Each structure stands twice: as structure tokens, then as C-alpha cells.
Amino acid sequence: MTTTETPTIAEPPTERTRLKRYHWLGKYDRETIDAIIDASIVCQVGYVINSEPYVTPTNHWRIDDYVYWHGSSASRMLKEQQRGIPVCFTVTHVDGIVFSRAAFNHNVQFRSVMAFGKAELCDEEVKRKALEVFVDRLAPGLWDYARKPTEQEWKATKVIRMKLDEVSAKVNDGLPDEEPEDLATNLWAGSVPLRLAQLEPVPDPKLRPGIEMPAFVKNYLYTK
């Protein structure tokens, strides 16, 4: 088992978000929660339609106390969510593999967030501003560089948001807490850190001659 006894800053807001197993891994302060959400570009959104459970991976972004995601105006998921059905939002980062002396204690190092709530449809003004924030989140300056959406493209897109008022994080950055008899063995234990690798940009082969790579691509640095 892995233990990292770091004290939390605030009490969990609800019984649903209070960690029961490995409770010492729980984090309830917004600084930690927001950092984990902001460090990811893909979330998983869980919901139920006609008694059938679904979990949909999608891009997300955060503005203040809300998380946002978007999709087609014809999306069944968004149509149901805008009606106010319960939603579960999660993000996860895998930061390392933990190797123990005992097979039972192998683990992973991770950061995760889980939030519960009901989503709401953004009106046109909020939608347009939110999508601009999303695009610039991918690369600062991208919104001003790219062609702006047409009215038909705006109509084809919905933006949903959910308030972060029932949310908690779980963070494991420790090593195995092993039994004394295992510590006495001649077996290696430790961790292998993992991170998302950024590679060289790949130009679109259909680029017209003479088009230079913009600065926000040349200087792009993914450090999450």
C-alpha cells in the first residue's frame, strides 16, 4: 500500500466527495483541485440516459468556479445534460509506476479530481467567450491567429458548464509502505516517474509554400 500523509486544508463539502479508503490521499482545497484540472486537456464525463450509464472522454477547460466542455448541437449527450441530469466529472494524471518488494504493494503515483453536479447550457454570449478561452488555452495566441468561426459553425456548437461546488482531489505521490520482513529482503523497490512527452511539430503536408510556422507553435511548451 502507498501512504502519503499530507494534511488537507479544508473539510470535504459532501459525503459523496469525502474519501473513505486511503483518506489521507484526499485533497479538498481549491488550489490543488484547480491545478489538477488545469493540467489536463481531456476529462471523462459520466451520466445516465434511459437507465444506461455512459462515460464520455472530451476536452475540458476551467473558468473560475466552472468546468466547461463542448460538442455538436446535435449531441445526445449535451441535449440530455442541458436538461439538468446528474453528471460526474473526472480527470486523472498518471505520474509514476511504484515498484514494491511485495507484489501486493505495487502501485501508481497519480493526481485525480472527481466532481458531482448538474450541467447547464451556456447562452450565446457565454458560449462565445468560453470557446475563445478554450482555444487560447491550447496555445496562447491561437484564437487571434486562426480564422474565426462562421455563424453556421457557432450554431453547430454547444457549450456546457458545471459548477465546482461538490469536488475533491486524490493525490498519491508516495512510495510503498512495506512490512518490516519485506524491507529485510534483497529486492529493489522504488518508482519510475512518467510524463507526457512533447515532440517536434509536424507540418500539414497540404500547407501552401512559404507559410512559416507561427511563434506560438515554435515556442510551444507542454509542461503539465
mmCIF file of C-alpha atoms in Angstrom:
data_model
loop_
_atom_site.group_PDB
_atom_site.id
_atom_site.type_symbol
_atom_site.label_atom_id
_atom_site.label_comp_id
_atom_site.label_asym_id
_atom_site.label_seq_id
_atom_site.Cartn_x
_atom_site.Cartn_y
_atom_site.Cartn_z
ATOM 1 C CA MET A 1 0.000 0.000 0.000
ATOM 2 C CA THR A 2 1.100 3.577 -0.627
ATOM 3 C CA THR A 3 0.861 6.246 2.031
ATOM 4 C CA THR A 4 1.397 9.983 1.783
ATOM 5 C CA GLU A 5 0.105 11.596 4.926
ATOM 6 C CA THR A 6 -0.256 15.201 3.785
ATOM 7 C CA PRO A 7 -2.882 17.135 5.759
ATOM 8 C CA THR A 8 -5.788 18.613 3.866
ATOM 9 C CA ILE A 9 -6.635 22.303 4.052
ATOM 10 C CA ALA A 10 -10.427 22.119 4.253
ATOM 11 C CA GLU A 11 -13.156 19.651 5.088
ATOM 12 C CA PRO A 12 -14.788 17.814 2.170
ATOM 13 C CA PRO A 13 -18.001 19.547 1.104
ATOM 14 C CA THR A 14 -20.250 16.479 0.913
ATOM 15 C CA GLU A 15 -20.425 12.839 1.913
ATOM 16 C CA ARG A 16 -20.056 11.843 -1.749
ATOM 17 C CA THR A 17 -16.689 13.554 -2.119
ATOM 18 C CA ARG A 18 -15.214 12.519 1.226
ATOM 19 C CA LEU A 19 -12.521 9.898 0.695
ATOM 20 C CA LYS A 20 -13.074 6.817 2.819
ATOM 21 C CA ARG A 21 -10.418 4.400 1.558
ATOM 22 C CA TYR A 22 -6.898 5.876 1.853
ATOM 23 C CA HIS A 23 -8.483 9.038 3.193
ATOM 24 C CA TRP A 24 -5.070 10.640 3.765
ATOM 25 C CA LEU A 25 -4.701 10.979 -0.011
ATOM 26 C CA GLY A 26 -7.703 13.317 -0.134
ATOM 27 C CA LYS A 27 -7.289 16.993 -1.000
ATOM 28 C CA TYR A 28 -10.153 19.432 -0.681
ATOM 29 C CA ASP A 29 -8.531 22.829 -1.251
ATOM 30 C CA ARG A 30 -9.317 24.599 -4.495
ATOM 31 C CA GLU A 31 -5.687 25.422 -5.245
ATOM 32 C CA THR A 32 -4.867 21.715 -5.583
ATOM 33 C CA ILE A 33 -8.132 20.871 -7.340
ATOM 34 C CA ASP A 34 -7.841 23.692 -9.881
ATOM 35 C CA ALA A 35 -4.208 22.844 -10.651
ATOM 36 C CA ILE A 36 -5.078 19.211 -11.425
ATOM 37 C CA ILE A 37 -7.994 20.216 -13.656
ATOM 38 C CA ASP A 38 -5.962 22.861 -15.480
ATOM 39 C CA ALA A 39 -3.066 20.463 -16.096
ATOM 40 C CA SER A 40 -5.272 18.153 -18.173
ATOM 41 C CA ILE A 41 -6.850 18.716 -21.583
ATOM 42 C CA VAL A 42 -9.098 15.632 -21.519
ATOM 43 C CA CYS A 43 -11.728 14.725 -18.931
ATOM 44 C CA GLN A 44 -14.276 11.931 -18.550
ATOM 45 C CA VAL A 45 -17.928 12.864 -18.081
ATOM 46 C CA GLY A 46 -20.227 10.230 -16.588
ATOM 47 C CA TYR A 47 -24.026 10.349 -16.856
ATOM 48 C CA VAL A 48 -27.099 8.133 -17.280
ATOM 49 C CA ILE A 49 -29.625 8.201 -20.135
ATOM 50 C CA ASN A 50 -32.651 5.910 -20.014
ATOM 51 C CA SER A 51 -31.068 3.843 -17.221
ATOM 52 C CA GLU A 52 -27.944 3.242 -19.339
ATOM 53 C CA PRO A 53 -24.601 4.547 -17.971
ATOM 54 C CA TYR A 54 -22.179 6.411 -20.228
ATOM 55 C CA VAL A 55 -18.688 7.827 -19.713
ATOM 56 C CA THR A 56 -17.572 10.178 -22.471
ATOM 57 C CA PRO A 57 -13.996 11.460 -22.850
ATOM 58 C CA THR A 58 -13.895 15.051 -24.060
ATOM 59 C CA ASN A 59 -11.827 18.223 -23.957
ATOM 60 C CA HIS A 60 -12.474 20.490 -20.996
ATOM 61 C CA TRP A 61 -11.357 23.779 -19.562
ATOM 62 C CA ARG A 62 -11.974 25.781 -16.389
ATOM 63 C CA ILE A 63 -13.025 29.387 -15.892
ATOM 64 C CA ASP A 64 -13.173 30.392 -12.216
ATOM 65 C CA ASP A 65 -15.633 28.066 -10.432
ATOM 66 C CA TYR A 66 -16.904 26.261 -13.542
ATOM 67 C CA VAL A 67 -15.619 23.489 -15.786
ATOM 68 C CA TYR A 68 -16.694 23.590 -19.425
ATOM 69 C CA TRP A 69 -16.957 21.120 -22.295
ATOM 70 C CA HIS A 70 -18.409 21.428 -25.768
ATOM 71 C CA GLY A 71 -19.748 19.449 -28.682
ATOM 72 C CA SER A 72 -22.156 19.321 -31.574
ATOM 73 C CA SER A 73 -25.565 20.941 -31.165
ATOM 74 C CA ALA A 74 -26.962 17.565 -32.258
ATOM 75 C CA SER A 75 -25.113 15.696 -29.493
ATOM 76 C CA ARG A 76 -27.379 13.422 -27.486
ATOM 77 C CA MET A 77 -25.073 13.781 -24.507
ATOM 78 C CA LEU A 78 -25.310 17.579 -24.468
ATOM 79 C CA LYS A 79 -29.060 17.584 -25.067
ATOM 80 C CA GLU A 80 -29.576 15.399 -22.006
ATOM 81 C CA GLN A 81 -27.058 17.252 -19.853
ATOM 82 C CA GLN A 82 -28.610 20.648 -20.544
ATOM 83 C CA ARG A 83 -31.818 19.267 -19.034
ATOM 84 C CA GLY A 84 -30.028 19.057 -15.690
ATOM 85 C CA ILE A 85 -29.336 15.339 -15.317
ATOM 86 C CA PRO A 86 -26.710 14.412 -12.683
ATOM 87 C CA VAL A 87 -23.159 14.422 -14.020
ATOM 88 C CA CYS A 88 -19.835 13.106 -12.699
ATOM 89 C CA PHE A 89 -16.687 14.851 -13.998
ATOM 90 C CA THR A 90 -13.213 13.321 -13.574
ATOM 91 C CA VAL A 91 -9.623 13.946 -14.646
ATOM 92 C CA THR A 92 -6.565 11.787 -13.922
ATOM 93 C CA HIS A 93 -2.807 12.156 -14.351
ATOM 94 C CA VAL A 94 -0.505 9.135 -14.041
ATOM 95 C CA ASP A 95 2.798 10.431 -12.642
ATOM 96 C CA GLY A 96 4.726 7.232 -11.993
ATOM 97 C CA ILE A 97 4.815 3.477 -11.525
ATOM 98 C CA VAL A 98 5.627 2.298 -7.997
ATOM 99 C CA PHE A 99 7.533 -0.975 -7.617
ATOM 100 C CA SER A 100 7.394 -2.733 -4.261
ATOM 101 C CA ARG A 101 9.265 -5.651 -2.788
ATOM 102 C CA ALA A 102 5.909 -7.410 -2.448
ATOM 103 C CA ALA A 103 3.575 -7.982 -5.399
ATOM 104 C CA PHE A 104 0.597 -6.853 -3.293
ATOM 105 C CA ASN A 105 2.052 -3.358 -2.860
ATOM 106 C CA HIS A 106 2.849 -2.328 -6.447
ATOM 107 C CA ASN A 107 1.046 0.925 -7.219
ATOM 108 C CA VAL A 108 0.920 4.067 -9.339
ATOM 109 C CA GLN A 109 1.534 7.687 -8.454
ATOM 110 C CA PHE A 110 -1.311 9.882 -9.635
ATOM 111 C CA ARG A 111 -3.337 13.064 -9.307
ATOM 112 C CA SER A 112 -7.092 12.949 -9.843
ATOM 113 C CA VAL A 113 -10.222 15.048 -9.387
ATOM 114 C CA MET A 114 -13.847 13.972 -9.136
ATOM 115 C CA ALA A 115 -16.760 16.419 -9.179
ATOM 116 C CA PHE A 116 -20.509 15.900 -8.965
ATOM 117 C CA GLY A 117 -23.193 18.273 -10.157
ATOM 118 C CA LYS A 118 -25.673 19.228 -12.827
ATOM 119 C CA ALA A 119 -24.571 20.830 -16.067
ATOM 120 C CA GLU A 120 -26.163 23.845 -17.693
ATOM 121 C CA LEU A 121 -26.231 25.121 -21.256
ATOM 122 C CA CYS A 122 -24.263 28.321 -21.830
ATOM 123 C CA ASP A 123 -26.076 31.175 -23.546
ATOM 124 C CA GLU A 124 -24.668 32.616 -26.766
ATOM 125 C CA GLU A 125 -22.554 35.327 -25.146
ATOM 126 C CA VAL A 126 -21.040 32.996 -22.553
ATOM 127 C CA LYS A 127 -20.516 30.277 -25.188
ATOM 128 C CA ARG A 128 -18.520 32.523 -27.490
ATOM 129 C CA LYS A 129 -16.296 33.852 -24.736
ATOM 130 C CA ALA A 130 -15.798 30.360 -23.291
ATOM 131 C CA LEU A 131 -14.717 28.907 -26.638
ATOM 132 C CA GLU A 132 -12.219 31.727 -27.112
ATOM 133 C CA VAL A 133 -10.745 30.869 -23.702
ATOM 134 C CA PHE A 134 -10.625 27.181 -24.685
ATOM 135 C CA VAL A 135 -8.776 27.832 -27.954
ATOM 136 C CA ASP A 136 -6.217 30.099 -26.298
ATOM 137 C CA ARG A 137 -5.768 27.514 -23.579
ATOM 138 C CA LEU A 138 -4.474 25.102 -26.221
ATOM 139 C CA ALA A 139 -1.906 27.698 -27.307
ATOM 140 C CA PRO A 140 -1.907 31.381 -26.303
ATOM 141 C CA GLY A 141 -2.481 33.478 -29.407
ATOM 142 C CA LEU A 142 -4.206 30.719 -31.376
ATOM 143 C CA TRP A 143 -7.613 32.438 -31.325
ATOM 144 C CA ASP A 144 -6.292 35.638 -32.903
ATOM 145 C CA TYR A 145 -4.243 33.669 -35.452
ATOM 146 C CA ALA A 146 -6.928 31.300 -36.739
ATOM 147 C CA ARG A 147 -9.961 32.025 -38.914
ATOM 148 C CA LYS A 148 -12.918 32.942 -36.717
ATOM 149 C CA PRO A 149 -15.991 30.670 -36.650
ATOM 150 C CA THR A 150 -18.777 31.338 -39.125
ATOM 151 C CA GLU A 151 -22.313 31.858 -37.857
ATOM 152 C CA GLN A 152 -23.162 28.337 -39.008
ATOM 153 C CA GLU A 153 -20.221 26.947 -37.026
ATOM 154 C CA TRP A 154 -21.372 28.853 -33.944
ATOM 155 C CA LYS A 155 -24.875 27.412 -34.354
ATOM 156 C CA ALA A 156 -23.461 23.894 -34.731
ATOM 157 C CA THR A 157 -21.699 24.100 -31.362
ATOM 158 C CA LYS A 158 -22.987 23.889 -27.801
ATOM 159 C CA VAL A 159 -21.039 24.629 -24.639
ATOM 160 C CA ILE A 160 -21.962 23.048 -21.311
ATOM 161 C CA ARG A 161 -20.643 24.046 -17.904
ATOM 162 C CA MET A 162 -20.818 22.658 -14.379
ATOM 163 C CA LYS A 163 -20.091 24.475 -11.139
ATOM 164 C CA LEU A 164 -17.322 23.052 -8.948
ATOM 165 C CA ASP A 165 -19.197 23.084 -5.658
ATOM 166 C CA GLU A 166 -19.030 19.333 -4.907
ATOM 167 C CA VAL A 167 -15.491 18.259 -5.705
ATOM 168 C CA SER A 168 -12.424 16.581 -4.248
ATOM 169 C CA ALA A 169 -8.954 15.525 -5.349
ATOM 170 C CA LYS A 170 -6.893 12.436 -4.645
ATOM 171 C CA VAL A 171 -3.111 12.611 -4.849
ATOM 172 C CA ASN A 172 -0.643 9.756 -4.403
ATOM 173 C CA ASP A 173 2.993 10.784 -4.718
ATOM 174 C CA GLY A 174 4.487 8.349 -2.219
ATOM 175 C CA LEU A 175 6.410 5.092 -2.146
ATOM 176 C CA PRO A 176 5.359 1.713 -0.733
ATOM 177 C CA ASP A 177 4.708 1.460 2.995
ATOM 178 C CA GLU A 178 6.081 -2.050 3.338
ATOM 179 C CA GLU A 179 6.214 -4.689 6.018
ATOM 180 C CA PRO A 180 9.451 -4.999 8.076
ATOM 181 C CA GLU A 181 10.099 -8.503 6.770
ATOM 182 C CA ASP A 182 9.890 -7.223 3.183
ATOM 183 C CA LEU A 183 12.338 -4.410 3.923
ATOM 184 C CA ALA A 184 14.844 -7.057 5.012
ATOM 185 C CA THR A 185 14.856 -8.741 1.580
ATOM 186 C CA ASN A 186 17.377 -8.112 -1.202
ATOM 187 C CA LEU A 187 14.697 -6.877 -3.584
ATOM 188 C CA TRP A 188 14.675 -3.483 -5.307
ATOM 189 C CA ALA A 189 11.838 -1.032 -4.663
ATOM 190 C CA GLY A 190 11.183 2.478 -5.889
ATOM 191 C CA SER A 191 9.376 4.351 -8.627
ATOM 192 C CA VAL A 192 9.684 5.277 -12.294
ATOM 193 C CA PRO A 193 8.381 8.815 -12.930
ATOM 194 C CA LEU A 194 6.232 9.273 -16.037
ATOM 195 C CA ARG A 195 5.329 12.366 -18.009
ATOM 196 C CA LEU A 196 3.594 13.246 -21.276
ATOM 197 C CA ALA A 197 6.264 13.746 -23.942
ATOM 198 C CA GLN A 198 6.219 16.719 -26.294
ATOM 199 C CA LEU A 199 7.717 16.002 -29.730
ATOM 200 C CA GLU A 200 8.651 18.200 -32.679
ATOM 201 C CA PRO A 201 5.776 19.925 -34.551
ATOM 202 C CA VAL A 202 4.628 18.130 -37.722
ATOM 203 C CA PRO A 203 3.534 20.482 -40.554
ATOM 204 C CA ASP A 204 0.400 19.659 -42.518
ATOM 205 C CA PRO A 205 1.585 18.275 -45.906
ATOM 206 C CA LYS A 206 -1.156 20.362 -47.575
ATOM 207 C CA LEU A 207 0.399 23.668 -46.447
ATOM 208 C CA ARG A 208 0.894 26.178 -49.240
ATOM 209 C CA PRO A 209 4.545 27.007 -49.999
ATOM 210 C CA GLY A 210 6.131 29.778 -47.956
ATOM 211 C CA ILE A 211 3.868 29.565 -44.904
ATOM 212 C CA GLU A 212 6.022 29.909 -41.813
ATOM 213 C CA MET A 213 5.396 28.155 -38.549
ATOM 214 C CA PRO A 214 3.869 30.690 -36.118
ATOM 215 C CA ALA A 215 5.704 31.637 -32.949
ATOM 216 C CA PHE A 216 3.131 30.016 -30.666
ATOM 217 C CA VAL A 217 3.933 26.662 -32.316
ATOM 218 C CA LYS A 218 7.715 27.168 -32.374
ATOM 219 C CA ASN A 219 7.696 28.170 -28.714
ATOM 220 C CA TYR A 220 5.043 25.703 -27.612
ATOM 221 C CA LEU A 221 5.903 24.059 -24.325
ATOM 222 C CA TYR A 222 3.669 21.476 -22.692
ATOM 223 C CA THR A 223 4.689 21.417 -19.055
ATOM 224 C CA LYS A 224 1.681 19.824 -17.360
#
